[in-house]
Structures are given as structure tokens and as C-alpha cells.
mmCIF file of C-alpha atoms in Angstrom:
data_model
loop_
_atom_site.group_PDB
_atom_site.id
_atom_site.type_symbol
_atom_site.label_atom_id
_atom_site.label_comp_id
_atom_site.label_asym_id
_atom_site.label_seq_id
_atom_site.Cartn_x
_atom_site.Cartn_y
_atom_site.Cartn_z
ATOM 1 C CA MET A 3 0.000 0.000 0.000
ATOM 2 C CA PRO A 4 4.770 7.075 -0.492
ATOM 3 C CA ILE A 5 3.035 8.002 0.230
ATOM 4 C CA ARG A 6 2.435 11.025 2.034
ATOM 5 C CA LYS A 7 -1.028 12.425 1.657
ATOM 6 C CA TRP A 8 -4.443 11.068 0.930
ATOM 7 C CA SER A 9 -6.055 12.452 -2.223
ATOM 8 C CA GLY A 10 -9.502 13.943 -2.011
ATOM 9 C CA LYS A 11 -10.990 16.211 0.629
ATOM 10 C CA LEU A 12 -11.039 14.259 3.873
ATOM 11 C CA ARG A 13 -11.825 15.442 7.345
ATOM 12 C CA ALA A 14 -8.682 16.654 9.088
ATOM 13 C CA SER A 15 -9.129 13.958 11.710
ATOM 14 C CA ALA A 16 -9.324 11.327 9.004
ATOM 15 C CA ARG A 17 -6.011 12.059 7.354
ATOM 16 C CA PRO A 18 -3.366 9.397 7.976
ATOM 17 C CA LYS A 19 -0.090 10.342 9.579
ATOM 18 C CA ASN A 20 1.948 8.165 7.274
ATOM 19 C CA ARG A 21 3.018 8.118 3.652
ATOM 20 C CA VAL A 22 1.195 5.347 1.799
ATOM 21 C CA ALA A 23 -1.010 7.406 -0.507
ATOM 22 C CA ALA A 24 -4.747 7.214 0.113
ATOM 23 C CA ALA A 25 -6.132 6.348 -3.254
ATOM 24 C CA ALA A 26 -9.647 6.882 -2.175
ATOM 25 C CA THR A 27 -12.152 8.874 -4.135
ATOM 26 C CA MET A 28 -13.566 12.197 -2.927
ATOM 27 C CA ALA A 29 -16.400 10.312 -1.257
ATOM 28 C CA LEU A 30 -14.142 7.844 0.510
ATOM 29 C CA ALA A 31 -13.358 9.006 4.038
ATOM 30 C CA VAL A 32 -10.802 6.793 5.732
ATOM 31 C CA THR A 33 -9.333 7.077 9.190
ATOM 32 C CA GLY A 34 -5.557 6.493 8.974
ATOM 33 C CA VAL A 35 -2.989 5.275 11.412
ATOM 34 C CA GLY A 36 0.705 6.025 11.421
ATOM 35 C CA SER A 37 1.745 3.846 8.556
ATOM 36 C CA ALA A 38 3.977 3.640 5.589
ATOM 37 C CA LEU A 39 1.045 3.322 3.241
ATOM 38 C CA THR A 40 -0.263 6.563 1.787
ATOM 39 C CA TRP A 41 -2.643 6.080 -1.086
ATOM 40 C CA MET A 42 -2.801 8.478 -3.994
ATOM 41 C CA SER A 43 -4.863 7.625 -7.003
ATOM 42 C CA VAL A 44 -4.625 4.056 -7.356
ATOM 43 C CA SER A 45 -4.918 0.626 -11.708
ATOM 44 C CA LEU A 46 -5.120 -3.307 -11.673
ATOM 45 C CA ALA A 47 -2.166 -8.072 -11.847
ATOM 46 C CA THR A 48 1.058 -8.590 -10.444
ATOM 47 C CA HIS A 49 2.664 -10.866 -12.939
ATOM 48 C CA ASP A 50 5.699 -12.965 -13.474
ATOM 49 C CA SER A 51 7.847 -11.907 -16.371
ATOM 50 C CA ASP A 52 10.970 -12.934 -18.170
ATOM 51 C CA ALA A 53 12.727 -9.760 -17.100
ATOM 52 C CA LYS A 54 16.413 -10.274 -16.509
ATOM 53 C CA PRO A 55 17.932 -9.167 -13.210
ATOM 54 C CA GLN A 56 19.074 -5.582 -13.175
ATOM 55 C CA ALA A 57 22.802 -5.057 -13.404
ATOM 56 C CA SER A 58 23.071 -3.156 -10.146
ATOM 57 C CA CYS A 59 21.170 -2.330 -7.004
ATOM 58 C CA SER A 60 21.918 0.486 -4.605
ATOM 59 C CA TYR A 61 21.144 0.444 -0.881
ATOM 60 C CA THR A 62 21.645 3.798 0.855
ATOM 61 C CA PRO A 63 22.110 4.126 4.646
ATOM 62 C CA THR A 64 19.611 6.270 6.528
ATOM 63 C CA GLU A 65 20.639 8.516 9.402
ATOM 64 C CA ARG A 66 20.480 5.581 11.775
ATOM 65 C CA GLY A 67 22.191 3.122 9.437
ATOM 66 C CA THR A 68 25.785 2.305 8.559
ATOM 67 C CA ARG A 69 27.462 0.770 5.533
ATOM 68 C CA SER A 70 27.955 -2.452 7.463
ATOM 69 C CA ASP A 71 24.163 -2.820 7.800
ATOM 70 C CA LEU A 72 23.545 -2.921 4.059
ATOM 71 C CA PRO A 73 22.560 -6.038 2.096
ATOM 72 C CA VAL A 74 25.054 -7.319 -0.462
ATOM 73 C CA PHE A 75 23.593 -7.495 -3.957
ATOM 74 C CA ASP A 76 24.613 -10.115 -6.489
ATOM 75 C CA ALA A 77 22.408 -9.885 -9.598
ATOM 76 C CA GLU A 78 22.721 -13.577 -10.466
ATOM 77 C CA LYS A 79 21.986 -14.836 -6.956
ATOM 78 C CA ALA A 80 19.204 -12.293 -6.419
ATOM 79 C CA ALA A 81 17.283 -13.618 -9.436
ATOM 80 C CA ARG A 82 17.088 -17.193 -8.145
ATOM 81 C CA PRO A 83 13.607 -18.528 -7.194
ATOM 82 C CA LEU A 84 12.619 -17.742 -3.629
ATOM 83 C CA THR A 85 9.754 -18.947 -1.451
ATOM 84 C CA VAL A 86 8.906 -17.231 1.823
ATOM 85 C CA THR A 87 6.703 -18.380 4.699
ATOM 86 C CA LEU A 88 5.347 -15.772 7.089
ATOM 87 C CA VAL A 89 4.623 -17.532 10.353
ATOM 88 C CA THR A 90 2.140 -15.442 12.352
ATOM 89 C CA ASN A 91 0.020 -15.975 15.452
ATOM 90 C CA ARG A 92 -3.003 -16.068 13.094
ATOM 91 C CA GLY A 93 -1.626 -18.678 10.726
ATOM 92 C CA GLU A 94 0.925 -19.049 7.952
ATOM 93 C CA LEU A 95 1.218 -17.307 4.599
ATOM 94 C CA THR A 96 3.367 -18.720 1.804
ATOM 95 C CA LEU A 97 4.741 -16.228 -0.698
ATOM 96 C CA LYS A 98 6.431 -16.626 -4.058
ATOM 97 C CA ALA A 99 9.012 -13.872 -4.455
ATOM 98 C CA LEU A 100 9.155 -12.109 -7.828
ATOM 99 C CA THR A 101 12.931 -12.262 -7.955
ATOM 100 C CA GLY A 102 13.102 -11.759 -11.711
ATOM 101 C CA ASP A 103 10.986 -8.609 -11.639
ATOM 102 C CA ALA A 104 12.101 -7.060 -8.338
ATOM 103 C CA PRO A 105 15.543 -8.469 -7.467
ATOM 104 C CA CYS A 106 16.641 -5.473 -5.411
ATOM 105 C CA THR A 107 13.499 -5.647 -3.286
ATOM 106 C CA THR A 108 13.443 -9.416 -2.853
ATOM 107 C CA ASN A 109 17.147 -9.412 -2.007
ATOM 108 C CA SER A 110 16.504 -6.859 0.734
ATOM 109 C CA PHE A 111 13.485 -8.736 2.079
ATOM 110 C CA SER A 112 15.450 -12.000 2.168
ATOM 111 C CA PHE A 113 18.357 -10.257 3.895
ATOM 112 C CA LEU A 114 16.118 -8.852 6.629
ATOM 113 C CA ALA A 115 14.194 -12.112 7.047
ATOM 114 C CA ARG A 116 17.344 -14.225 7.402
ATOM 115 C CA LYS A 117 18.686 -11.934 10.142
ATOM 116 C CA GLY A 118 15.389 -12.126 12.075
ATOM 117 C CA TYR A 119 14.495 -8.480 11.542
ATOM 118 C CA PHE A 120 10.744 -9.137 11.298
ATOM 119 C CA ASP A 121 10.553 -11.654 14.146
ATOM 120 C CA GLY A 122 8.201 -10.498 16.885
ATOM 121 C CA SER A 123 6.950 -7.447 14.969
ATOM 122 C CA LYS A 124 3.257 -6.576 14.671
ATOM 123 C CA CYS A 125 1.321 -5.866 11.506
ATOM 124 C CA HIS A 126 0.240 -2.345 12.354
ATOM 125 C CA ARG A 127 -2.454 -1.493 9.820
ATOM 126 C CA VAL A 128 -5.456 -2.991 8.106
ATOM 127 C CA THR A 129 -7.647 -1.126 5.626
ATOM 128 C CA THR A 130 -11.228 -2.231 4.967
ATOM 129 C CA GLN A 131 -12.660 0.243 2.475
ATOM 130 C CA GLY A 132 -11.540 1.155 -1.038
ATOM 131 C CA ILE A 133 -8.314 -0.758 -0.657
ATOM 132 C CA TYR A 134 -8.022 -3.999 1.298
ATOM 133 C CA VAL A 135 -4.581 -4.480 2.739
ATOM 134 C CA LEU A 136 -2.689 -5.648 5.787
ATOM 135 C CA GLU A 137 0.491 -3.686 6.407
ATOM 136 C CA CYS A 138 3.488 -5.138 8.247
ATOM 137 C CA GLY A 139 7.280 -4.909 8.467
ATOM 138 C CA ASP A 140 7.555 -2.065 10.970
ATOM 139 C CA THR A 141 9.447 -3.110 14.084
ATOM 140 C CA LYS A 142 8.231 -0.012 15.941
ATOM 141 C CA GLY A 143 4.614 -0.573 15.017
ATOM 142 C CA ASN A 144 3.949 3.063 14.177
ATOM 143 C CA GLY A 145 4.541 3.146 10.416
ATOM 144 C CA LYS A 146 7.806 5.069 10.690
ATOM 145 C CA ALA A 147 10.516 2.469 11.208
ATOM 146 C CA ASP A 148 13.273 1.713 8.703
ATOM 147 C CA PRO A 149 15.935 -1.014 8.658
ATOM 148 C CA GLY A 150 18.827 1.461 8.491
ATOM 149 C CA TYR A 151 18.814 1.830 4.704
ATOM 150 C CA PHE A 152 16.529 2.509 1.774
ATOM 151 C CA PHE A 153 16.399 1.595 -1.904
ATOM 152 C CA SER A 154 14.520 2.801 -4.965
ATOM 153 C CA ASP A 155 11.307 1.540 -6.560
ATOM 154 C CA GLU A 156 11.326 -1.175 -9.205
ATOM 155 C CA ASN A 157 8.833 -3.332 -11.124
ATOM 156 C CA LEU A 158 6.347 -0.456 -11.441
ATOM 157 C CA ASN A 159 5.657 -0.741 -15.174
ATOM 158 C CA GLY A 160 2.047 -1.922 -15.325
ATOM 159 C CA ALA A 161 2.027 -2.691 -11.601
ATOM 160 C CA SER A 162 -1.332 -3.475 -10.010
ATOM 161 C CA TYR A 163 -2.458 -4.742 -6.632
ATOM 162 C CA PRO A 164 -5.135 -7.463 -6.775
ATOM 163 C CA ALA A 165 -5.751 -9.921 -3.955
ATOM 164 C CA GLY A 166 -2.585 -11.799 -3.007
ATOM 165 C CA THR A 167 -0.190 -9.033 -4.036
ATOM 166 C CA VAL A 168 2.720 -8.297 -1.711
ATOM 167 C CA ALA A 169 4.229 -4.853 -2.296
ATOM 168 C CA MET A 170 6.461 -2.363 -0.568
ATOM 169 C CA ALA A 171 4.995 0.390 1.578
ATOM 170 C CA LYS A 172 7.141 3.416 2.317
ATOM 171 C CA VAL A 173 7.432 6.430 4.545
ATOM 172 C CA GLU A 174 8.700 8.667 1.739
ATOM 173 C CA PRO A 175 8.163 8.521 -2.030
ATOM 174 C CA GLY A 176 10.845 6.506 -3.806
ATOM 175 C CA LYS A 177 12.405 5.253 -0.563
ATOM 176 C CA ASN A 178 11.691 1.638 0.339
ATOM 177 C CA GLY A 179 12.848 0.031 3.571
ATOM 178 C CA SER A 180 11.238 -2.842 5.468
ATOM 179 C CA GLN A 181 7.517 -2.054 5.439
ATOM 180 C CA PHE A 182 5.219 -3.944 3.093
ATOM 181 C CA PHE A 183 1.534 -4.608 2.535
ATOM 182 C CA ILE A 184 -0.454 -7.637 1.408
ATOM 183 C CA SER A 185 -3.742 -7.276 -0.469
ATOM 184 C CA TYR A 186 -6.427 -9.592 0.906
ATOM 185 C CA ALA A 187 -9.037 -8.530 -1.698
ATOM 186 C CA ASP A 188 -9.114 -6.666 -4.998
ATOM 187 C CA PRO A 189 -9.273 -2.876 -4.492
ATOM 188 C CA ASP A 190 -12.497 -1.018 -5.266
ATOM 189 C CA VAL A 191 -10.661 2.095 -6.414
ATOM 190 C CA PRO A 192 -7.923 2.559 -9.030
ATOM 191 C CA MET A 193 -4.410 2.366 -7.606
ATOM 192 C CA SER A 194 -1.558 4.082 -9.368
ATOM 193 C CA ALA A 195 1.642 2.099 -9.899
ATOM 194 C CA GLN A 196 3.782 3.485 -7.089
ATOM 195 C CA TRP A 197 4.387 0.559 -4.740
ATOM 196 C CA THR A 198 6.855 -2.113 -5.807
ATOM 197 C CA PRO A 199 5.160 -5.534 -6.149
ATOM 198 C CA PHE A 200 7.721 -8.137 -5.046
ATOM 199 C CA ALA A 201 5.791 -11.293 -4.179
ATOM 200 C CA LYS A 202 2.404 -12.964 -4.316
ATOM 201 C CA VAL A 203 0.564 -15.174 -1.864
ATOM 202 C CA VAL A 204 0.376 -18.791 -3.047
ATOM 203 C CA ASP A 205 -1.052 -20.270 0.148
ATOM 204 C CA GLY A 206 -2.815 -18.852 3.189
ATOM 205 C CA MET A 207 -5.263 -16.401 1.618
ATOM 206 C CA ASP A 208 -7.924 -17.685 4.012
ATOM 207 C CA VAL A 209 -5.772 -16.547 6.938
ATOM 208 C CA LEU A 210 -5.273 -13.163 5.341
ATOM 209 C CA ARG A 211 -8.955 -12.655 4.515
ATOM 210 C CA LYS A 212 -10.002 -13.516 8.064
ATOM 211 C CA ILE A 213 -7.655 -10.858 9.428
ATOM 212 C CA GLY A 214 -9.115 -8.295 7.051
ATOM 213 C CA GLU A 215 -12.728 -9.275 7.722
ATOM 214 C CA THR A 216 -12.173 -8.977 11.476
ATOM 215 C CA GLY A 217 -11.549 -5.284 10.932
ATOM 216 C CA THR A 218 -9.834 -2.636 13.015
ATOM 217 C CA SER A 219 -9.519 -2.220 16.760
ATOM 218 C CA ASP A 220 -11.583 0.975 16.784
ATOM 219 C CA GLY A 221 -14.141 0.004 14.153
ATOM 220 C CA SER A 222 -12.804 2.485 11.594
ATOM 221 C CA THR A 223 -12.031 1.576 7.989
ATOM 222 C CA ASP A 224 -8.297 2.104 8.454
ATOM 223 C CA GLY A 225 -6.489 1.264 11.672
ATOM 224 C CA ARG A 226 -4.763 -1.345 13.759
ATOM 225 C CA PRO A 227 -6.105 -4.884 13.381
ATOM 226 C CA ARG A 228 -8.814 -5.764 15.907
ATOM 227 C CA LEU A 229 -6.927 -8.966 16.698
ATOM 228 C CA PRO A 230 -3.156 -8.373 16.979
ATOM 229 C CA VAL A 231 -1.193 -9.944 14.126
ATOM 230 C CA ILE A 232 2.343 -10.852 15.168
ATOM 231 C CA ILE A 233 5.016 -12.161 12.813
ATOM 232 C CA LYS A 234 6.692 -14.944 14.741
ATOM 233 C CA SER A 235 9.270 -15.718 12.058
ATOM 234 C CA VAL A 236 9.956 -15.455 8.339
ATOM 235 C CA LEU A 237 11.328 -18.571 6.671
ATOM 236 C CA VAL A 238 13.184 -18.167 3.370
ATOM 237 C CA ARG A 239 13.997 -21.063 1.050
#
């Protein structure tokens, strides 16, 4: 799900504090939570392609990061098939990484998963109107955390976000870190191609849909999940 401001005229109290663009229409009023997802205008099927791995990938340290914290990128290794299992307290999700289309992103995600970065973190946002996503990957749980580095968007040509799409969320446009969202249903509004799709759910959609259908803790259409969703571990193979 940059995303800085929600498009449309929303009540001041309904504007999210984060950056994942609110792609809602003028009539769609959504209550936001601090999150990396800020929806702007949103189009719609994440797809596998025969794209070759990019020749290079740049990871840039943030203010809190150092060069020693950065992932190492090897184009050939980064393009190898990758399967990921998100083990949560609500059930397991199996993901197929789009390594050929988004090698920089999948390399980063694998790097963080293998070092246990996501372990114990909470999915901090669920959206139940217009767009239907669960957002995770923030170790602080407030939509503002980063892993100590950022990297640029990729795989945006023709990008769309139907059910089962896993894509990067971000605090600032063009700067991806650790936060990501998973679509548990097709969006009702158009979504512009601004969030890097890097995986798709191949098993566990029932778990994901149940989380979304349970709604938010305060009954709003955009907030923290009513039932806490905790990532116990992320298995990469």
C-alpha cells in the first residue's frame, strides 16, 4: 500500500499520519494510522515476467544506518527462485518472491528475514474500504521504522495490486525500507503504480482474509487490526 497524503478532501481527523497514498475517491473518508502506506490515485495483476535481473542495485544508509548494515547485492543470486513463509500468530502465509521482476526488493526482504528483523513485529495497519490491505514490516509498530537503509522503486511498469499481491509500503516517495503490505481482496478504487510488487501469496489467503474481515480495533475503515497480528518468524527457502 509514499506516500504522504491522501487524495480527495477528507476530514482533518481522518487524514493518515503516514506516507502510503490514500487512493480513495472524494467520497471515501478513511481514518488512517501512522503507517507507511499513503494512497494516492490508485490501476489493476502482479505478474511474473521474463525480465532479466538488473545489473546493479543500490542500498543507501539512513541517518540511523551504517554501511555495514547494508545487504550485499549479487544480480545472479538475487534472481534465483525464492519462497517465503510468514509464520504469524493467526496462521501461515506462503509467498512466491518475484525475484526476476524485483531483485533489489526481494534481495533486501530475504536479507532482513534471514537476520530475524521481522521476528516479533506486529502488523500495524489494516484497511477495509476502497483498498483492502494488511500492512506489516515495521518493528516499531507506528509506520515510521526503517531497517537502516533505503532503496529505490522497481517493477512499477504496469504494476497493479489485486488480492494476493505483496508490495512495498514506504514512509517517503521513492524510498523503500522494510515495510510492506499484502492485499487480501481486490481494491475497489484505481491504484496508481507506485508501490513495488515483489511477491504474491500462493497459500494462506484464508488466513489473510479472516484478518481483514475482522476489521480494526476501533471500528474504523483504516487502523490497527482488531486482533493483533504478530510475525513470529519469516522462513526463506
